XYZ file of C-alpha atoms in Angstrom:
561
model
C 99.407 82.205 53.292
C 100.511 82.234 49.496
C 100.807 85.946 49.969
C 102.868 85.561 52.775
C 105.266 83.336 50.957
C 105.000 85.350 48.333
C 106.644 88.647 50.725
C 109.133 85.921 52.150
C 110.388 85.358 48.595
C 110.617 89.185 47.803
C 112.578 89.349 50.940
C 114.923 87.268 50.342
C 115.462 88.312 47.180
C 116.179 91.949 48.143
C 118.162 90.610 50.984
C 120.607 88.623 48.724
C 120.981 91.601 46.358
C 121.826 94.035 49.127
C 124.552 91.207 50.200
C 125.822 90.985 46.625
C 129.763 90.912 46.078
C 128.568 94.055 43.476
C 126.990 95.692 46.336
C 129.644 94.868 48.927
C 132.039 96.347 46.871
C 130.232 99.293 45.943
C 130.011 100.221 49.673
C 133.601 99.810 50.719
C 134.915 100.819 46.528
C 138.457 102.972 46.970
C 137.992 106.409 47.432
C 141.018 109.018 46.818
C 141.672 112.468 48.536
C 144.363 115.476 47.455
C 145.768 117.491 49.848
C 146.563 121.417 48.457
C 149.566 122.432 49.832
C 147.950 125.261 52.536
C 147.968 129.031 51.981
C 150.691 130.592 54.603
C 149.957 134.339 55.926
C 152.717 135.664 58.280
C 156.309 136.127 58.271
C 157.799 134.516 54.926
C 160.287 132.311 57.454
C 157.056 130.491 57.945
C 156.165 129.474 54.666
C 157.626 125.608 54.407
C 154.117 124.985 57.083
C 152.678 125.218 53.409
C 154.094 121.916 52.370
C 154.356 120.552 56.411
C 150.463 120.538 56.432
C 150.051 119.060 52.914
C 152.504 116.079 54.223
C 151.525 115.606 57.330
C 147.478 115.493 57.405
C 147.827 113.033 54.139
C 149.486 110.884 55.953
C 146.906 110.900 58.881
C 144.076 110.728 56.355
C 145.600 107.650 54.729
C 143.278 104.673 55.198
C 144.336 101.422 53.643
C 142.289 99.957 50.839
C 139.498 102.394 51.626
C 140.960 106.189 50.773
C 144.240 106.511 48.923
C 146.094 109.852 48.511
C 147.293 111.384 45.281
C 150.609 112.131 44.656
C 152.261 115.553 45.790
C 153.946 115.770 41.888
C 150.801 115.485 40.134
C 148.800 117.640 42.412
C 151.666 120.494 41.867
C 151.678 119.896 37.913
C 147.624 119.930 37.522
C 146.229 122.458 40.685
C 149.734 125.004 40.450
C 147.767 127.292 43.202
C 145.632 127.067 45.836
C 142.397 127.719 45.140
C 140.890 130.748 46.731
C 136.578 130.100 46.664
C 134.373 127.364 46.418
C 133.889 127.812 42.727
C 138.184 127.692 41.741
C 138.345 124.351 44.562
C 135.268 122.188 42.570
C 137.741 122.734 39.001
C 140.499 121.700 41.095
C 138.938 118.469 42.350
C 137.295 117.645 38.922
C 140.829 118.134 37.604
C 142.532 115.939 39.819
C 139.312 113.420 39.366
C 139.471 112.387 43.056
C 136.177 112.113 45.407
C 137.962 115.120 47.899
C 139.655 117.854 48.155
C 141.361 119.506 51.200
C 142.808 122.378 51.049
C 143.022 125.951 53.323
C 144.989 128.128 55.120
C 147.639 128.420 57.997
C 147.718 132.299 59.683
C 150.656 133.719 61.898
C 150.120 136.516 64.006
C 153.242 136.741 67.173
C 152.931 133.555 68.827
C 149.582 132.636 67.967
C 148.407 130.495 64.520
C 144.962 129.890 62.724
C 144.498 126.254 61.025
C 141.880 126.873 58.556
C 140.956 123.505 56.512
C 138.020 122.807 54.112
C 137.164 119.316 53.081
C 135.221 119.582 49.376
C 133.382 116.046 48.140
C 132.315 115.603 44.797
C 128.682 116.571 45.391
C 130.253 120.285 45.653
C 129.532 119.899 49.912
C 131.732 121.513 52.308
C 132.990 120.756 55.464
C 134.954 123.177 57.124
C 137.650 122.662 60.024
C 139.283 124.934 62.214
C 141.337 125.689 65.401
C 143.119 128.921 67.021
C 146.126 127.692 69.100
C 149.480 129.032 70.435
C 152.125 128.303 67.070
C 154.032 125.411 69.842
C 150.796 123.754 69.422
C 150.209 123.728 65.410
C 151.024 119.587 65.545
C 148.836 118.725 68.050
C 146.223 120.802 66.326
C 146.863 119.099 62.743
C 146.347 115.981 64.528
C 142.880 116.996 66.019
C 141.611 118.432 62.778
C 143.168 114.916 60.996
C 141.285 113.170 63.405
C 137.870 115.375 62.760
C 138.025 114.587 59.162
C 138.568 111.300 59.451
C 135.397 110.352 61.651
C 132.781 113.042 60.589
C 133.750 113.236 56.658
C 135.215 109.442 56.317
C 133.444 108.057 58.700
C 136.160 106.416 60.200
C 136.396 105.324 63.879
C 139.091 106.199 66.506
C 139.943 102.085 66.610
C 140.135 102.303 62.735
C 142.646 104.694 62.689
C 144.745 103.297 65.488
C 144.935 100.155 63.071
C 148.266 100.187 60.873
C 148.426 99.580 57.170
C 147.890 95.769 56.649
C 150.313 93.519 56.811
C 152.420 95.245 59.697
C 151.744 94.518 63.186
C 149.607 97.176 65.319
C 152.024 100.057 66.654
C 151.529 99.586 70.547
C 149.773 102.309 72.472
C 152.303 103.874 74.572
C 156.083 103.283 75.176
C 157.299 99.741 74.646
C 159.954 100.097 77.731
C 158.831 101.992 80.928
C 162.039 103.838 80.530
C 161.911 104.710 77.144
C 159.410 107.590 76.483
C 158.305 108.141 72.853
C 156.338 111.206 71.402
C 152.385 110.892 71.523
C 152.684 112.867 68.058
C 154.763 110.715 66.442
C 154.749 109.185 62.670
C 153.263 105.872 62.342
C 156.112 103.368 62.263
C 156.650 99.799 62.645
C 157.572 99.307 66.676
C 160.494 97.873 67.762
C 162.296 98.023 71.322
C 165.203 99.504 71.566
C 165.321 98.075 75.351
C 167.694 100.345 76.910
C 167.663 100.224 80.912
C 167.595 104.525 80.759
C 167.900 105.524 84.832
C 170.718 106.511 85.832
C 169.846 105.266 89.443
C 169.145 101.858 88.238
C 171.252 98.635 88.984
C 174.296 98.451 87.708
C 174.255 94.949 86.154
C 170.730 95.708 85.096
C 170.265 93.392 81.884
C 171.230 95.503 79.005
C 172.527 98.428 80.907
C 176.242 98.768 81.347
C 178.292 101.270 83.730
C 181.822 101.612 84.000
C 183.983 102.319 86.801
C 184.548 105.938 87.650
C 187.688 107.481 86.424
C 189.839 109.889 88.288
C 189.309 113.230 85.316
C 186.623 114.463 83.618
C 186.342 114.134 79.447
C 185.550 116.197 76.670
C 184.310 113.706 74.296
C 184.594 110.031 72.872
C 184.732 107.814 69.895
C 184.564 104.369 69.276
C 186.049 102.279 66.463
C 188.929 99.598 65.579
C 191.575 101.970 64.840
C 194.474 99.104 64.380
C 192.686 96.741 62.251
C 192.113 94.001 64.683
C 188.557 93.262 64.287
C 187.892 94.679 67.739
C 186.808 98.213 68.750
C 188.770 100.648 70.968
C 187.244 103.304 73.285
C 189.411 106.588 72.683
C 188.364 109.354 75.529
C 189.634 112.816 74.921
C 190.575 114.745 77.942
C 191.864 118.785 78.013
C 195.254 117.559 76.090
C 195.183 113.960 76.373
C 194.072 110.880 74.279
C 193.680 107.608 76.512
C 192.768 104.206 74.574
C 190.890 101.942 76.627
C 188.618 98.843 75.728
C 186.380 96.535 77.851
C 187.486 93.547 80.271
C 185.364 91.929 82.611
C 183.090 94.543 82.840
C 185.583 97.378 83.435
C 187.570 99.898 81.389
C 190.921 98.758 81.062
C 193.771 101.064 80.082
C 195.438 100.183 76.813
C 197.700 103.478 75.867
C 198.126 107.114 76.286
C 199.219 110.416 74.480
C 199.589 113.445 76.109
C 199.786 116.664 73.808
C 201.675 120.092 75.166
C 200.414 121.196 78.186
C 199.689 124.597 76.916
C 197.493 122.726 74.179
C 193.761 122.855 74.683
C 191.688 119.852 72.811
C 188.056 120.740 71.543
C 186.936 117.222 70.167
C 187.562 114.009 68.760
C 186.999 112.111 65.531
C 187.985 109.005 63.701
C 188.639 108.374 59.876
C 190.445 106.818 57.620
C 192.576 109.633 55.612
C 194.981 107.779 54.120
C 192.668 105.337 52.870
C 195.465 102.574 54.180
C 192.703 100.744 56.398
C 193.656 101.945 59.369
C 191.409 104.779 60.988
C 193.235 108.222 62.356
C 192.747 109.391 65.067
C 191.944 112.994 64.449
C 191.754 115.814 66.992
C 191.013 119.284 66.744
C 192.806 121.642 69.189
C 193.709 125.414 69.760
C 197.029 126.809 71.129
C 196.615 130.054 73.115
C 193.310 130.766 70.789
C 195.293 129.680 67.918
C 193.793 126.259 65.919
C 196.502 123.391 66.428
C 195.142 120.437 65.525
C 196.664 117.499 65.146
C 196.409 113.397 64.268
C 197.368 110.266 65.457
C 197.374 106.790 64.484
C 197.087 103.657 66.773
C 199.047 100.370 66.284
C 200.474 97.806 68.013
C 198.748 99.103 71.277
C 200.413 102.273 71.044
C 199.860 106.497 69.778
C 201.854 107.783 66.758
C 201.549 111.089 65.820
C 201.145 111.689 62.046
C 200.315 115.309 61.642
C 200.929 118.231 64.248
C 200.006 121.754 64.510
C 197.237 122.139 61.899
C 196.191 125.637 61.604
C 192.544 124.809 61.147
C 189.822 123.892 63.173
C 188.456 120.008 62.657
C 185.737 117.741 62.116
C 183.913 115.209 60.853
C 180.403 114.752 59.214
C 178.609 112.722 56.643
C 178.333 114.674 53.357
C 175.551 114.380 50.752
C 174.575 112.789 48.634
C 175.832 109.268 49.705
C 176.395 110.890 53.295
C 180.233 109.054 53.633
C 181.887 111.121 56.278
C 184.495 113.801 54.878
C 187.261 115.894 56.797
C 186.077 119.782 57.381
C 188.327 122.682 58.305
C 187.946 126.364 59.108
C 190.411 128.302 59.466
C 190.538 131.298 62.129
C 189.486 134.605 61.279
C 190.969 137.819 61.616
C 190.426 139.312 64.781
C 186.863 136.948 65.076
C 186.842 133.124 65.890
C 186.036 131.415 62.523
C 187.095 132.724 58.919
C 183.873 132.890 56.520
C 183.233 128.957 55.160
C 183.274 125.441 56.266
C 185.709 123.462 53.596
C 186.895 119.836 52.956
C 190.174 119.131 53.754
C 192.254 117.113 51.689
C 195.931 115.922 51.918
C 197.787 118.054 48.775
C 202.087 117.605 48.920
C 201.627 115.653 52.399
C 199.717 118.887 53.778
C 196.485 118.984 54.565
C 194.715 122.011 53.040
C 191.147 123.564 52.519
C 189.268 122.511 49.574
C 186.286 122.878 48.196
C 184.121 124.739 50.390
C 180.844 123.217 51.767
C 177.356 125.357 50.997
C 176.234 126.203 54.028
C 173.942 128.727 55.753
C 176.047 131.384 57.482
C 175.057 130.696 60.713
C 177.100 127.428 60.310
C 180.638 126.934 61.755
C 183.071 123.610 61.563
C 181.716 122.544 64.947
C 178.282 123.411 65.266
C 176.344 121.093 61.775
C 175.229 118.429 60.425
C 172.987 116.581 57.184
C 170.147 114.680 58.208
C 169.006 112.542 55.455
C 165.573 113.085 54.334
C 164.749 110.472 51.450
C 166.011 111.871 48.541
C 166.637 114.997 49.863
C 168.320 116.027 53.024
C 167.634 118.944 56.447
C 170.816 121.362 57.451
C 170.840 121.539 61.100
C 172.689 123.665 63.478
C 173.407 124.409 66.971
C 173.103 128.299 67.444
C 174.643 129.920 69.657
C 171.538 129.705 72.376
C 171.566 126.278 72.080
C 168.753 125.871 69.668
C 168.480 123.322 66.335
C 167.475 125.806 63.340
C 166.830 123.782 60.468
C 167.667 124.645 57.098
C 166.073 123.014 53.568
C 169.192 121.832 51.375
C 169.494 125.097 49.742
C 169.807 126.560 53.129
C 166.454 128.184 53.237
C 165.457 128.547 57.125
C 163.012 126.748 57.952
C 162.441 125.847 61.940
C 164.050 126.220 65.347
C 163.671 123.987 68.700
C 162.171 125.611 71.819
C 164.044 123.125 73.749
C 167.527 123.707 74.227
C 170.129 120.449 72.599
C 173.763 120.042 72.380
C 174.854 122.461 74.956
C 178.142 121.638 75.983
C 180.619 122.959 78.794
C 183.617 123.717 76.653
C 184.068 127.489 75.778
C 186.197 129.546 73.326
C 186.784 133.339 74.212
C 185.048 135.048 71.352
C 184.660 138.779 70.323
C 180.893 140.207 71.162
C 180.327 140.562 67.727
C 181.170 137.444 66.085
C 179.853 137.238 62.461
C 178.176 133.919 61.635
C 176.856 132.834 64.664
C 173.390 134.374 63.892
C 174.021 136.799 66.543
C 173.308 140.231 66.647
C 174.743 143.484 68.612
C 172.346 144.257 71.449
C 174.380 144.987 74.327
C 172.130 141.974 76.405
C 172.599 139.460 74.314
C 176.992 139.888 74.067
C 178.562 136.484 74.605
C 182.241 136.235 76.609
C 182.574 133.098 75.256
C 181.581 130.176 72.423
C 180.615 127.254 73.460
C 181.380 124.179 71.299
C 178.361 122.572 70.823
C 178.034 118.612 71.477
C 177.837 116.305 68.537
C 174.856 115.754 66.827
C 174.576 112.321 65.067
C 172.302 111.144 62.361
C 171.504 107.485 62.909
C 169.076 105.061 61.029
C 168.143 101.769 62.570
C 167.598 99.585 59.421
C 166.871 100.616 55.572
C 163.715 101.362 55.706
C 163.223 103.314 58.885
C 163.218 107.247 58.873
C 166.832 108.959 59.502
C 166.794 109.995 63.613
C 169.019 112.900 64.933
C 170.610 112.147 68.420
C 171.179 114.856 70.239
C 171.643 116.028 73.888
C 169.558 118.288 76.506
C 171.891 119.084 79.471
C 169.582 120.590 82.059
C 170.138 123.900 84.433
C 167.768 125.500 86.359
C 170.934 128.142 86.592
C 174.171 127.210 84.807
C 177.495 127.829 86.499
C 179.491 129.632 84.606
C 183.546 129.152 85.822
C 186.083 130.891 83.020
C 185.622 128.419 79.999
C 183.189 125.437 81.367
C 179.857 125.430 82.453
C 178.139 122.739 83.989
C 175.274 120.731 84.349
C 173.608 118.621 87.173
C 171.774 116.121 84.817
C 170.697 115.718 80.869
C 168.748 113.296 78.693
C 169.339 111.686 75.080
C 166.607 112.620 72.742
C 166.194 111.258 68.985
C 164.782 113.744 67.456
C 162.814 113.312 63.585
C 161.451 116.150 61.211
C 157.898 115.625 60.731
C 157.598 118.058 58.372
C 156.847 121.370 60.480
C 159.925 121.068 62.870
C 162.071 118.121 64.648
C 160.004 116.464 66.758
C 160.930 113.617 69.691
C 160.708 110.145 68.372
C 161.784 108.454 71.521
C 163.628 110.164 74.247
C 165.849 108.486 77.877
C 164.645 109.471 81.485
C 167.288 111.781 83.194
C 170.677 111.109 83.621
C 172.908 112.393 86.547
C 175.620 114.590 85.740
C 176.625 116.294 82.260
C 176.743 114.654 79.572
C 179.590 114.957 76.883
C 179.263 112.672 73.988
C 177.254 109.549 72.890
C 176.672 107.664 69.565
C 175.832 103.990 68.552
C 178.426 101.457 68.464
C 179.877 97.990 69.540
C 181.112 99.187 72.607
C 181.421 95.937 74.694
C 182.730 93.766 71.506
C 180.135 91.499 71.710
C 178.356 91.805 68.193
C 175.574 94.093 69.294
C 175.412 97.886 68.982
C 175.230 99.930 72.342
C 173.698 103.375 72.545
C 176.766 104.873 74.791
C 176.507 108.396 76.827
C 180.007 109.516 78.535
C 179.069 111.395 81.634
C 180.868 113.628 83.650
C 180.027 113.574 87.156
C 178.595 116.586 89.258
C 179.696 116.779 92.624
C 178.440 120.215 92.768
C 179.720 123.842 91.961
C 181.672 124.066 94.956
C 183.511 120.677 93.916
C 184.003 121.407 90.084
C 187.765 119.471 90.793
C 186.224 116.404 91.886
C 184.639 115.485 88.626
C 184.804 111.881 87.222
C 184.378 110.146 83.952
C 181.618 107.357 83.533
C 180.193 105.861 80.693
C 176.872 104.612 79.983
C 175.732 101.972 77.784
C 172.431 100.879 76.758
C 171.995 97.326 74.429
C 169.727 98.333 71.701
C 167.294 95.671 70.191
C 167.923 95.738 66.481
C 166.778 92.424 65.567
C 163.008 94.098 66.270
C 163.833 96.405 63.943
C 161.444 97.023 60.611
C 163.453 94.830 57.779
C 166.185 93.847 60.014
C 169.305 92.438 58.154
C 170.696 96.139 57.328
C 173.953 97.029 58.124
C 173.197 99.914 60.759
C 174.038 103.719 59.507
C 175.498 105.855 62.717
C 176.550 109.261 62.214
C 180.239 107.721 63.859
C 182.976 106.155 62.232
């Protein structure tokens, strides 16, 4: 018996030293990784996945207040190179004095890539990761080998990693609206509804879905703002030479004003801004003239159209310049015998002209129409619509660095172009000669709070065979995606079911007057190629939920004035 007391007391003893705070503490102490930037072999317009990989699997391997990363700057200023065996990788991790090091290699051969990936501990073991997939399917990939390392080499479980940093609330499994479809791949964020009713076919007085009457034309485009200094916005729809004011009244579009240009004058888009700096907004519209750029701008007061400025010999736009990304007047002139002169340039007013200034730098592919900045922290992403209706991004110093397999911001409004237009990013096979340039839609940079990441809205107009009729094309149905760059290439964030008909502009903005911002999509309807003449105007809005919104309080950043 005393010896059996004796073994009870040992027990315990070893019990309540196992279940020490020391020993508690020492089980679950910090641990910190470094992620190399990876080793790129293929084509050198591939070599930003170096950094993409770095970024994105140290985000995934992130684990709050059990593994903590090391910073990209320090890893860059003490391991300059990735290391190349076993031997040069155990100096780099003793270097960085962190308990792992992952580092490898990303291989491009056509279509196809190779995600190598080593994870080295302190104890000098290895534990290798791979995976051969087609290159459309590197993110998915990254996420599987992400998701290997963190349960065989972490030990972490799948519910573990589902779990958000602490103190934010868990990021719910799939979409948080049935008609609001968000990427499986996308970046841990703080979730918030945006709570737009997206079908088309739905109910018209759906809660938080708007539709307005039809009107008797079809549009090129749309802006929203309070042009005249009431306090209240104005809807401005831009037709083929028309401007017509309208703003909302009982739940319908009502008619405030109209300006009709020359009938020989062919609008290309619309824009609002405050030139003058006088408080009111112009109303600025870029137009051509028997393929000649006459642009011109108006003003609205007192419920009616002024025009200010008329036959500008540039081309015209709008977009948010870096670094504080305030939107700026742009200009290019017409080139001879070619669309566009070389250069995209900000137009000031000099002598009560307005007249190119300093030009913007710019990849070559890019045109007045077809760009735009998309913040990125510190830094910002070039991106343009080419002429095949793909998104090639460029780094800030206009080093290619992606392009969308989808097709976004096709639009139905043509210029007649020579075949071999410089600075599209075209080149001279005899198959790939284009008639005609089509203006691509507008894309628009918006940020719902401070602290979330900067979104790109853009739109996919879908064709199984587009009908092509002199200058306009057209398309049965399209969809709104917001698109984010995760580091390898823009990737959906969240994304609307279809919508009937083709879609010609959209943005964020107090559409309905009623203190909240409305995600609005102007539609043209499509009553078929036969019945092209038919075509109506209808706009969309959708009620967005900002008051979900990570640190909510912000003033909300569009890519629209």
């Amino acid at each position: 018996m005393r010896h059996y007391f004796r073994f009870l007391l040992m027990a315990v003893v070893l019990f309540t030293c196992a279940t020490s705070p020391k020993a508690v503490q020492a089980e679950d102490a910090l641990k910190r990784f470094a992620v190399l930037p990876f080793t790129v072999h293929g084509p050198d317009q591939y070599a930003y996945l170096g950094q993409g990989v770095q970024t994105m699997l140290t985000s995934r391997l992130k684990w709050a207040d059990r593994f903590e990363d090391v910073d990209r700057p320090f890893i860059a200023q003490i391991v300059p190179t990735t290391p190349t065996s076993q031997e040069e990788a155990q100096t780099a991790l003793a270097a960085l004095g962190t308990d792992y090091l992952i580092f490898g290699s990303v291989t491009i051969l056509g279509d196809q890539a190779s995600l190598d990936a080593h994870v080295l501990d302190a104890q000098g073991n290895d534990f290798p990761h791979s995976a051969q997939v087609p290159l459309n399917d590197l993110i998915p990939a990254l996420e599987g080998v992400a998701r290997e390392i963190n349960a065989q080499v972490f030990g972490r479980r799948q519910e573990q990693i589902a779990q958000p940093h602490s103190g934010q609330p868990a990021r719910p499994s799939g979409p948080s609206h049935p008609d609001l479809i968000y990427n499986e791949y996308g970046p841990e964020r703080t979730p918030y509804h945006l709570n737009p009713e997206i079908l088309y076919t739905g109910s018209a007085d759906a809660p938080g879905r708007w539709r307005s009457q039809a009107l008797p034309f079809a549009s090129l485009g749309m802006v929203v703002g309070d042009a005249n200094g009431d306090g209240t916005n104005e809807i401005f729809l831009l037709t083929d030479n028309k401007i017509l004011a309208y703003h909302v009244i009982d739940n319908k579009l009502m008619p405030l004003a109209e300006y009709a240009a020359p009938t020989r004058v062919q609008c290309l888009n619309i824009n609002l801004l405050d030139i003058n700096r006088d408080g009111f907004q112009e109303i600025i519209v870029s137009a051509i003239l028997e393929e000649t750029p006459r642009s011109f701008i108006l003003n609205f007061i007192d419920g009616r159209f002024t025009l200010l400025d008329d036959r500008i010999p540039l081309y015209l736009n709008v977009v948010r310049h870096p670094p504080d990304f305030q939107p700026i007047l742009v200009g290019q002139r017409k080139g001879r015998n070619r669309l566009f002169d070389s250069g995209v340039h900000e137009v000031l007013r000099m002598d009560g002209n307005l007249e190119l200034g300093t030009p913007l730098n710019l990849p070559r592919e890019a045109n007045v129409f077809n760009f735009t900045f998309l913040p990125q922290d510190n830094d910002f992403k070039i991106v343009i619509a080419d002429h095949r209706d793909k998104l090639r991004v460029f780094s800030s110093t206009s080093s290619f660095q992606s392009v969308t397999d989808e097709s976004y911001a096709g639009s139905a409004l043509g210029l007649e172009m020579d075949d071999t237009l410089p600075g599209l990013g075209q080149d001279r096979h005899a198959d790939e000669m284009m008639s005609y340039y089509y203006i691509p839609s507008r894309l628009v940079p918006v940020r719902l709070g401070r602290d979330t990441a900067w979104n790109l809205l853009a739109n996919r107009n879908i064709s199984l065979s587009a009908q092509f009729f002199a200058r306009y094309r057209y398309f049965p149905q399209g969809e709104i995606h917001s698109l984010f760059w995760d580091g390898i290439n823009l990737n959906i964030n969240w994304k609307t079911r279809r919508i009937r008909g083709t879609v010609v502009d959209y943005g964020l903005a107090d559409v309905m007057n009623d203190g909240r911002t409305e995600l609005f999509v102007l539609v043209n309807t499509h009553p078929g190629v036969t019945g092209f003449t038919q075509r109506r105007t209808v706009l969309l809005t959708y009620a967005l939920d900002l008051d979900a919104v990570p640190d909510t309080g912000t003033t909300l950043d569009i890519g629209l004035e």
